[in-house]
XYZ file of C-alpha atoms in Angstrom:
547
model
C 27.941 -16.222 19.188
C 28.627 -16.796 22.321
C 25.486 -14.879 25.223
C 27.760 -11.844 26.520
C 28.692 -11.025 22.978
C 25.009 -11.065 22.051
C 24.039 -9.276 25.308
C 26.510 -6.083 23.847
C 24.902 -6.003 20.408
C 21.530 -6.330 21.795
C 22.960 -3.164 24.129
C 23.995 -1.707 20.757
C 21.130 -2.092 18.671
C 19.081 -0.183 21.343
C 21.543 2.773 21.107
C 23.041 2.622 24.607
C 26.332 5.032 24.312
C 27.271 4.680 28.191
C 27.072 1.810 30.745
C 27.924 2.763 34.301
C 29.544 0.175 36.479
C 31.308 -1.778 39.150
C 31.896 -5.247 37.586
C 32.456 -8.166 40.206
C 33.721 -11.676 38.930
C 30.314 -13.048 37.744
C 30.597 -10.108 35.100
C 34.127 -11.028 33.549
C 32.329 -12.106 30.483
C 30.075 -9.047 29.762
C 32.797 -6.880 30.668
C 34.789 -8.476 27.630
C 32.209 -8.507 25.619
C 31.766 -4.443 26.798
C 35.764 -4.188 25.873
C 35.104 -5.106 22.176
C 32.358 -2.482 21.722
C 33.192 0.022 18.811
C 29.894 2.505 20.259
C 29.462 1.896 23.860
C 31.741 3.618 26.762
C 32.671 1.576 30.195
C 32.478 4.532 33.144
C 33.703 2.811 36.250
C 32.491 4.433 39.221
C 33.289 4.212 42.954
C 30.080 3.211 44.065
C 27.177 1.344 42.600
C 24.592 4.395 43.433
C 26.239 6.921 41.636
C 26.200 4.625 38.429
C 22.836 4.684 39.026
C 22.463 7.971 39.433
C 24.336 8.866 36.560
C 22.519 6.642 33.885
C 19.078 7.738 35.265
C 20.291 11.076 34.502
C 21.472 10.463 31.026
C 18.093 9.103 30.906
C 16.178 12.455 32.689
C 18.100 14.207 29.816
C 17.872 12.207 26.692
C 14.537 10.610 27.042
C 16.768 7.041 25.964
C 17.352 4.328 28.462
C 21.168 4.161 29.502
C 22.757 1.110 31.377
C 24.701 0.290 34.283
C 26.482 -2.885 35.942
C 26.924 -3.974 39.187
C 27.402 -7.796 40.424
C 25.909 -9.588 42.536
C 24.835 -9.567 46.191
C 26.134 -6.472 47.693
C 26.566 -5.050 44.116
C 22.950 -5.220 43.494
C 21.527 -4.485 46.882
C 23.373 -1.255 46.443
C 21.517 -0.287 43.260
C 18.605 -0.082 45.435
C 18.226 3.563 45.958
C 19.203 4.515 42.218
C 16.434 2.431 41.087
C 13.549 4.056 43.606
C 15.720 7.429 41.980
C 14.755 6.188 38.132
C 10.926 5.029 38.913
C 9.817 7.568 40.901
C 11.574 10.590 39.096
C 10.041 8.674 36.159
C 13.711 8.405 34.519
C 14.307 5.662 32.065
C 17.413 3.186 32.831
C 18.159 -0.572 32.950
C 20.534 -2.169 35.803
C 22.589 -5.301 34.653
C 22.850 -7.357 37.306
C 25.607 -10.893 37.951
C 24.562 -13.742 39.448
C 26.056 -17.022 40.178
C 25.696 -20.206 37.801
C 21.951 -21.399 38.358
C 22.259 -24.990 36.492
C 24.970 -25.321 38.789
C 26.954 -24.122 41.444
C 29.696 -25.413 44.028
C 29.630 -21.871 46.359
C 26.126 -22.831 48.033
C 24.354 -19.482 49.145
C 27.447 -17.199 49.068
C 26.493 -13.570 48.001
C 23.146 -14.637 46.433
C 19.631 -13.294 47.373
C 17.047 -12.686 45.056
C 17.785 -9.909 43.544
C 14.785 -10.055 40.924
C 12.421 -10.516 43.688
C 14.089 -7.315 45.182
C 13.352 -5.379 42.808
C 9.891 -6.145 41.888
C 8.551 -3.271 43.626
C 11.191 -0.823 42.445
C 10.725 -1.592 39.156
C 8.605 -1.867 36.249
C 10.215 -5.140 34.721
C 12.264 -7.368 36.607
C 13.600 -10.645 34.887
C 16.656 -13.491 35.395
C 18.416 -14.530 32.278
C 17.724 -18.160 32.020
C 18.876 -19.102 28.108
C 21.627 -17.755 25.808
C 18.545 -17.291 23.010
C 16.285 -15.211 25.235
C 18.585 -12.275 25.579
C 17.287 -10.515 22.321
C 13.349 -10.542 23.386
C 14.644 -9.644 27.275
C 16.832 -6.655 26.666
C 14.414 -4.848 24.088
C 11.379 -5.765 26.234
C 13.339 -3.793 29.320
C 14.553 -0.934 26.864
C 11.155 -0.598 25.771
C 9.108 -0.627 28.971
C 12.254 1.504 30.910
C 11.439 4.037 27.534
C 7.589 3.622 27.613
C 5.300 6.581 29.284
C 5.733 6.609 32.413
C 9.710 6.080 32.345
C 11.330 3.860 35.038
C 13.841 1.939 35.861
C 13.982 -1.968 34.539
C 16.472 -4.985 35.379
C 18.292 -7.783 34.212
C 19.906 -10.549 35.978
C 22.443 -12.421 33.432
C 23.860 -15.232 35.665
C 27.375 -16.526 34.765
C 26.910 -19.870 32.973
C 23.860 -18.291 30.812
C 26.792 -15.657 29.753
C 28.726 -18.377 28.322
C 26.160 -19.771 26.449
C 26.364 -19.530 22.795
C 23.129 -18.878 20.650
C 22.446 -18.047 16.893
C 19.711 -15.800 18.037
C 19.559 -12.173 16.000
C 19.121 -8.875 17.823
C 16.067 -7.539 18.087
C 15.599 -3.835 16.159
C 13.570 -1.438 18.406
C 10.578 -0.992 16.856
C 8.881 2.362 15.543
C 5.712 3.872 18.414
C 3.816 6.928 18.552
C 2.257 7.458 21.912
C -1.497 7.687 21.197
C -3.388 10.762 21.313
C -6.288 12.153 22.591
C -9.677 11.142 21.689
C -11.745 14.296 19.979
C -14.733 14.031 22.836
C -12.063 15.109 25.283
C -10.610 17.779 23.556
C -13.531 19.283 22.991
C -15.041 19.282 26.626
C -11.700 20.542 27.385
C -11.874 23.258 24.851
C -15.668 24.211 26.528
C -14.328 24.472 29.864
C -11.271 26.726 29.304
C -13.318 29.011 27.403
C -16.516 29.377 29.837
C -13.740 29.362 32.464
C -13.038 33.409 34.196
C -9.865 32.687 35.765
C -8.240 29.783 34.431
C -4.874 29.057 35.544
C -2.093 26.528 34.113
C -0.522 24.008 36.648
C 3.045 22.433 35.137
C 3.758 18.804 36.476
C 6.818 16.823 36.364
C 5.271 14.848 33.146
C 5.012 17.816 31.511
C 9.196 17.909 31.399
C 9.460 16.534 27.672
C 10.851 18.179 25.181
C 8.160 18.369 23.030
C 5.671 19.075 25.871
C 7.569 22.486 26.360
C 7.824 23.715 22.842
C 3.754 23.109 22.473
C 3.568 24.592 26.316
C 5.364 27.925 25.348
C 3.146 28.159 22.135
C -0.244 27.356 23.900
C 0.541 30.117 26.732
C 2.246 32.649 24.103
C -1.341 32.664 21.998
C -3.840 32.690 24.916
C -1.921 34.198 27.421
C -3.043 31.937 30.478
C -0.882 32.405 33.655
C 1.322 29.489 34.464
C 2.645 28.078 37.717
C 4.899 25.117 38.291
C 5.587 22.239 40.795
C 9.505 21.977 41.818
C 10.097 19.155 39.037
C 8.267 21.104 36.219
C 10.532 23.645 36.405
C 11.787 24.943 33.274
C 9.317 23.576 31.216
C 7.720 27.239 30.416
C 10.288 30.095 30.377
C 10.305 31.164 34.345
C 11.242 34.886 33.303
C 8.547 35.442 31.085
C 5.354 37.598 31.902
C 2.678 34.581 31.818
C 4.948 32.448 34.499
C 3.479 33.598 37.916
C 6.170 31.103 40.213
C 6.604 27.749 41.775
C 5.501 25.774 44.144
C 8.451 25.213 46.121
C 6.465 25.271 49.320
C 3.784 23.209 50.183
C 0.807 26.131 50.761
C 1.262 29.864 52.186
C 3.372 30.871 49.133
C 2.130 33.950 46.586
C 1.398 31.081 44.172
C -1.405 29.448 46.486
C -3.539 32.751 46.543
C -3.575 32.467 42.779
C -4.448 28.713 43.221
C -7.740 29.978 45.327
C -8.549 32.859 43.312
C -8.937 30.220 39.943
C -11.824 28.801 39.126
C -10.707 26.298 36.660
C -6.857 24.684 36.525
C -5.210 23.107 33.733
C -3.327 20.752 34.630
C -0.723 19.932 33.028
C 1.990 16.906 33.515
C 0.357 16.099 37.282
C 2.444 13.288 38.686
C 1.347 11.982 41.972
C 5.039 11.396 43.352
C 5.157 15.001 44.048
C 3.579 17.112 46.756
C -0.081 18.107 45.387
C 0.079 21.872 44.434
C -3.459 21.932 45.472
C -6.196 20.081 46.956
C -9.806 19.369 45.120
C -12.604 19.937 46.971
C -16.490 19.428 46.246
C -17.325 22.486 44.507
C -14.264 24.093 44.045
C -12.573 24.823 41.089
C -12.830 22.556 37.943
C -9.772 20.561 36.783
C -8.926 19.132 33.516
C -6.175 16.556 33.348
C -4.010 16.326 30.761
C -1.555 13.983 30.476
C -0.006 10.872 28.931
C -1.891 8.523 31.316
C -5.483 9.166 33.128
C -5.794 10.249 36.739
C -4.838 8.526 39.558
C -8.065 9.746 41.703
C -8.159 9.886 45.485
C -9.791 12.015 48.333
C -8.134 15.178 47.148
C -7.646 14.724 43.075
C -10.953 13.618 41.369
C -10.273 16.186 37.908
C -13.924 16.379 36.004
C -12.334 16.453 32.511
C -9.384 13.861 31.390
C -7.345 14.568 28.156
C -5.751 11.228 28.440
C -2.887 11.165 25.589
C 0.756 12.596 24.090
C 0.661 15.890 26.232
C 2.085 17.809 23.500
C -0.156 16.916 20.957
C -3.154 17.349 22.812
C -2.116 20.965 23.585
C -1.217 21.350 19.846
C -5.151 20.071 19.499
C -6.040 22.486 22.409
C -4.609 25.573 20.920
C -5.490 25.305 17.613
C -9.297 25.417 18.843
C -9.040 28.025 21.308
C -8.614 31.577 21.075
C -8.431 34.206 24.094
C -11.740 35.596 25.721
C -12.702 38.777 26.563
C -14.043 37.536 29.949
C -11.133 35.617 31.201
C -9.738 37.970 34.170
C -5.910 37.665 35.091
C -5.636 40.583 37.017
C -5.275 38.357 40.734
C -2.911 36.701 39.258
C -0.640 39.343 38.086
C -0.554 40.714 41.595
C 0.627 37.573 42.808
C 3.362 37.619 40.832
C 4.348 41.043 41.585
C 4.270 40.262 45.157
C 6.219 37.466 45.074
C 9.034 38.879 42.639
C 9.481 42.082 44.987
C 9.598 39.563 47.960
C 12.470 37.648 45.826
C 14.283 40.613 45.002
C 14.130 42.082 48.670
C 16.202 38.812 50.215
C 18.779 38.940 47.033
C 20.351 42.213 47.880
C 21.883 40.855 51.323
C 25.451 41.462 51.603
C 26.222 39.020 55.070
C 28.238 35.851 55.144
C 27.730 33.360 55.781
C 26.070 34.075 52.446
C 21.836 34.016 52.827
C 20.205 31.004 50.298
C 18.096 34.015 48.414
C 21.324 35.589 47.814
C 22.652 32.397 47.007
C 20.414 31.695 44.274
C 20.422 35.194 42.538
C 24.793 34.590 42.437
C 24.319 31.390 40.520
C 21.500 32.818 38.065
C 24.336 35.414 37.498
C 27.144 32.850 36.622
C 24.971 29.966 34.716
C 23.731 30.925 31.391
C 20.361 29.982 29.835
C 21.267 26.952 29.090
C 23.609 26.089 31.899
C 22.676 23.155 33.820
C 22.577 22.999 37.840
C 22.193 19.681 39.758
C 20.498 19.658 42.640
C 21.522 17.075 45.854
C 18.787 17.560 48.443
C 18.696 19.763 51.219
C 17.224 23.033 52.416
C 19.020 24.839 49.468
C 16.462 23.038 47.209
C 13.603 25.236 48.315
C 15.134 28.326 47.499
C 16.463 27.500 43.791
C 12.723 25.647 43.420
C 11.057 28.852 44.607
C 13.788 32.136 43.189
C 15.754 30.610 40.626
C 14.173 31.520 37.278
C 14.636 28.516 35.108
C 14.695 29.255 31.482
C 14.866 25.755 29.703
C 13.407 22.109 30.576
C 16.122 20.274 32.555
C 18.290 22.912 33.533
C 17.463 22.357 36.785
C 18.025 18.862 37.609
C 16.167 19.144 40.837
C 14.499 15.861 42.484
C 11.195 16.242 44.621
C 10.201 12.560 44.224
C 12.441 9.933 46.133
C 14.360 13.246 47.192
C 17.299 10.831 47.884
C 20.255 12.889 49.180
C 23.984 11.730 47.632
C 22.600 12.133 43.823
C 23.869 15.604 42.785
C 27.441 15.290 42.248
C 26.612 11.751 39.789
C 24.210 13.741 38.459
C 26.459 16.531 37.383
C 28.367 14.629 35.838
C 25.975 12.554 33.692
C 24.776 16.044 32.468
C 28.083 17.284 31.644
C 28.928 13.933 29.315
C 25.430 14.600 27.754
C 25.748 18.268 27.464
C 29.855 18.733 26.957
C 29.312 21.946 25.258
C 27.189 23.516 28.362
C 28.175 24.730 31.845
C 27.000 21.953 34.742
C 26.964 22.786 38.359
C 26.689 20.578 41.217
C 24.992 22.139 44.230
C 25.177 20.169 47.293
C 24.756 20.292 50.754
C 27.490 19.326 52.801
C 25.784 16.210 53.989
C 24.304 15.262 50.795
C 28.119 15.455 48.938
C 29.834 13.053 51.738
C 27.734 10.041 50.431
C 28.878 10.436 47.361
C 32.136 12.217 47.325
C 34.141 9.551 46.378
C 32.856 10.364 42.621
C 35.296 13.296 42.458
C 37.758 10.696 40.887
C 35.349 9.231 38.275
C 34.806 13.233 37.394
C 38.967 13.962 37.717
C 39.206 10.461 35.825
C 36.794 11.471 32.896
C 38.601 14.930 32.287
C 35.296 16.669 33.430
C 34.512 20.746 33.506
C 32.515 20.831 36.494
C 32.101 23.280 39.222
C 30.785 21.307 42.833
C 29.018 23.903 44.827
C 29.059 22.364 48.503
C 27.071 24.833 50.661
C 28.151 24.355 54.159
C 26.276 25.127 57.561
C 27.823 21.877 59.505
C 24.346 19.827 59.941
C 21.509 18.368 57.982
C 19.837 21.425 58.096
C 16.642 20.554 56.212
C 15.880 18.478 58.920
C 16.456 21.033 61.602
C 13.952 23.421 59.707
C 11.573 20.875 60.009
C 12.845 20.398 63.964
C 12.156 24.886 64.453
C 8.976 24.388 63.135
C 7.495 21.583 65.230
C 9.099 23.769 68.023
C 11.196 20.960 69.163
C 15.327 21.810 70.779
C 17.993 21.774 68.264
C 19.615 18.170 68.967
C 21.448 15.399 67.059
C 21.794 17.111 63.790
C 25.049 18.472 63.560
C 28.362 16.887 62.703
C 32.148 18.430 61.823
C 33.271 18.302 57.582
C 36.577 17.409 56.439
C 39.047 20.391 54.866
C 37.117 20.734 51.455
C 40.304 22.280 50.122
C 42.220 19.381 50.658
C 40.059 16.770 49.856
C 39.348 18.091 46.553
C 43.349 18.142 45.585
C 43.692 15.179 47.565
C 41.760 13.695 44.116
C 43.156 15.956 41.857
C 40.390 18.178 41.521
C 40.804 21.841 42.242
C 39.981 23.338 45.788
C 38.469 26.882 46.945
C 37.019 28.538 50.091
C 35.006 31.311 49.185
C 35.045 33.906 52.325
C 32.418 36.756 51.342
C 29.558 36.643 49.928
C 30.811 39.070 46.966
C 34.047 36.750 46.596
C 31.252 33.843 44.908
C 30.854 35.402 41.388
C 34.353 35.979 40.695
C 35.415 32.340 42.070
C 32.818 30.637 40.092
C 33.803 32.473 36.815
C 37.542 31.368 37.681
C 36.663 27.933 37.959
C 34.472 27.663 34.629
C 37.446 29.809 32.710
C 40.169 27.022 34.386
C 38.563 24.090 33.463
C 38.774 20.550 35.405
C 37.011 19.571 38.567
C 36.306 22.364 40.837
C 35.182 22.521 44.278
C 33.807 25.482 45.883
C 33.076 25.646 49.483
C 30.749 28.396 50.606
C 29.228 28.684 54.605
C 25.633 29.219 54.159
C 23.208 30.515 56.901
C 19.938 29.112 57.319
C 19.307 30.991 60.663
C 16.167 32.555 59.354
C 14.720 29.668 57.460
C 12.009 29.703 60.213
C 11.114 32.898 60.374
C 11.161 33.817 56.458
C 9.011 30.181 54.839
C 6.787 29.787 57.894
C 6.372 32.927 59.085
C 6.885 35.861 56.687
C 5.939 34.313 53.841
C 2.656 33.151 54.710
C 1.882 36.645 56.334
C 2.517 38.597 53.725
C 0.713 36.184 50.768
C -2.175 36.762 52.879
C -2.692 40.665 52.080
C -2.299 39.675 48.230
């Protein structure tokens, strides 16, 4: 058959449902090869990022590698930041890139740079299509590394005249893997150590954000009854409103959660992954550390655990709790406290009645409108703090929230991948209003795909992350603010639905209107971040210190 037609099945046999994509000329053939697909779905978007975004989503949510398209040149060069997006958030997807004919070619160096080459270091497989009867062996080798612990983001370059091709090559069926497990020697140092331990104390990383990994989780902490704190991407993973969960890490040190950090003298940790800020530091003597996770430790200065549990997470805390029991000496009484103290702190900032509407406030109005299982995307921005730190997360990836490349422009996409994976679920888009201008043009791939989705665009006229940072290095407020387009507007002006919300009591009832409407939504809400200062760097700190 002729190489495009064999690139689809290929596609097909690895169970792709979705492929995300700007075609450009030098993907005519794929794209009719795409057209004659009875399982997969063409979703054209308006930008090459956000097709990005959107299959590393699918990917964040399904644990499957999803595709998307782009051509070449510009095309490809613009997949850039979606693919840092998929390798460091550890989210499996593979980009399909064009390229010109390479036996020959009449248009000399016109659009072409080396896009494998490019993404080497973005990557963890990189390749160039150079026969018709290779395409079997490349596309499962990038569906199974994209898939493989840790995820990532893979790529393919099918240049036009290898498209044409024709080949009697066969697909290649994915095969069946089980991760492997921990060996027995581990486990039982680990088992030693918890139970000689006084205060031990659970740490939940972003590898920890598996399905499986939460359901064994839950069970460990339910039978021992260990406390449990969380980095920003391992949120979710244990229930957040449940009496073991003690908070998250949303800030880097000075939060309740650090004082039950120093008051541990052993840490579990679960899921570490070293793209995100270090909850803690090691130091000679301190507290002991066992590692658990799918791969061993990446050791530096700060990070050297003494006991690895190198293996499938979940089955190594299966192994774990079926060997452990709770002790009569383990004390949890510190840690309790801390989460007291920081729960009556949270609950103090939610009762403010001002608008512009507060962030804590913020965040206790959208707990109120999402259920368990509703799913809120997170752009980045100053906003992502607060739902990190006082939004109680109930269920793994229900709060799509990115602390690794952080890149801003990825919420809205990522909305909407959720809401074509989850249909039957309410998705939420929460953006700053910097963060949704490099990717608003998406509202007409959402109007376009007949989505329910509510866009949240929190507005305070500046990139006001950035200006946090500027108050606390006592430096003058200058060069971060800019002027916003009529929200209103340019949401009908796509055919999505438009709303200014002008109290901070008006949010609930908005919200609930928009879910009960249906469509594309977009809310705009003025948020004040005036005491952003005072509150993380100050108050916070201060009172964390009397715990």
């Amino acid at each position: 058959m002729k190489a495009s037609d064999l690139f689809v099945r290929a596609l097909e046999a690895e169970g792709v449902e979705y492929v995300f994509a700007i075609p450009g000329e030098e993907n005519l053939d794929l794209l009719e090869a795409l057209r004659g697909s009875r399982s997969i779905q063409l979703v054209i978007t308006r930008h090459e990022q956000a097709a990005g975004f959107m299959a590393a989503t699918y990917g964040r949510l399904t644990g499957k590698a999803c595709a998307c398209l782009s051509t070449l040149g510009p095309g490809a060069t613009n997949f850039v930041t979606a693919a840092a997006y998929a390798q460091l958030g550890a989210m499996p997807m593979v980009m399909i890139t064009g390229q010109k004919p390479i036996k020959s070619s009449k248009q000399g160096q016109f659009q072409i740079i080396d896009v494998v080459d490019m993404m080497r270091p973005l990557t963890k497989f990189t390749k160039q299509v150079v026969s018709g009867d290779t395409i079997p062996a490349r596309v499962r080798e990038a569906f199974r590394l994209a898939q493989e612990e840790r995820p990532g983001a893979t790529h393919l370059e099918l240049p036009e005249d290898i498209a044409r091709e024709h080949s009697t090559m066969p697909v290649l069926e994915p095969s069946l893997t089980r991760r492997p497990i921990a060996e027995d020697k581990a486990i039982c140092r680990a088992v030693e150590a918890i139970k000689g331990a006084r205060k031990p104390l659970i740490v939940v990383g972003a590898g920890a954000n598996r399905k499986l990994t939460s359901k064994m989780l839950r069970q460990f902490i339910e039978k021992l009854g260990i406390p449990a704190i969380t980095t920003q991407m391992g949120k979710g993973v244990v229930d957040e409103t449940g009496a073991h969960f003690l908070g998250n890490t949303a800030l880097s040190d000075g939060d309740f959660v650090h004082r039950a950090i120093d008051a541990a003298d052993l840490i579990i940790n679960v899921g570490h992954d070293v793209v995100e800020k270090p909850p803690f530091f090691m130091q000679p003597g301190g507290a002991e550390v066992v590692h658990i996770n799918f791969n061993s430790a990446q050791v530096d200065p700060v990070y050297f655990p003494q006991i690895e549990v190198v293996g499938d997470i979940a089955n190594s805390l299966w192994q774990l709790k079926e060997r452990l029991a709770p002790q009569e000496h383990w004390s949890f009484a510190d840690f309790h406290r801390v989460r007291d103290a920081l729960q009556k702190h949270i609950a103090e900032g939610a009762r403010d009645d001002r608008f512009p509407i507060l962030p804590q406030r913020l965040v206790r109005e959208i707990r109120r409108v999402m259920p368990s299982d509703g799913i809120i995307a997170l752009d980045n921005g100053m906003y992502k703090i607060w739902f990190a730190r006082n939004y109680p997360a109930t269920h793994p990836n229900t709060v799509l929230l990115d602390n690794a490349l952080a890149s801003m422009g990825a919420g809205l996409p990522s909305a909407m991948a959720a809401k074509m994976v989850h249909p039957d679920r309410r998705v939420m888009a929460v953006c700053g209003d910097g963060g949704f201008m490099m990717n608003s043009q998406e509202l007409e791939t959402a109007v376009r795909l007949n989505l329910d989705l509510v866009i949240l665009i929190l507005r305070d006229d500046g990139y006001g992350m950035i200006k946090w940072k500027q108050k606390q290095m006592d430096f003058h407020d200058f060069g971060l603010d800019f002027h916003n387009p009529d929200f209103v507007a340019y949401a009908k002006a796509y055919g999505a639905q438009g709303h200014r919300v002008e109290s901070t009591e008006g949010l609930v009832p908005k919200v609930e209107e928009c879910y009960a409407t249906g469509g594309v939504h977009v809310v705009d809400v003025a948020v004040d971040y005036s005491m952003n200062d005072r509150i993380l760097n100050q108050e916070i700190r201060e009172l964390s210190s009397k715990v």
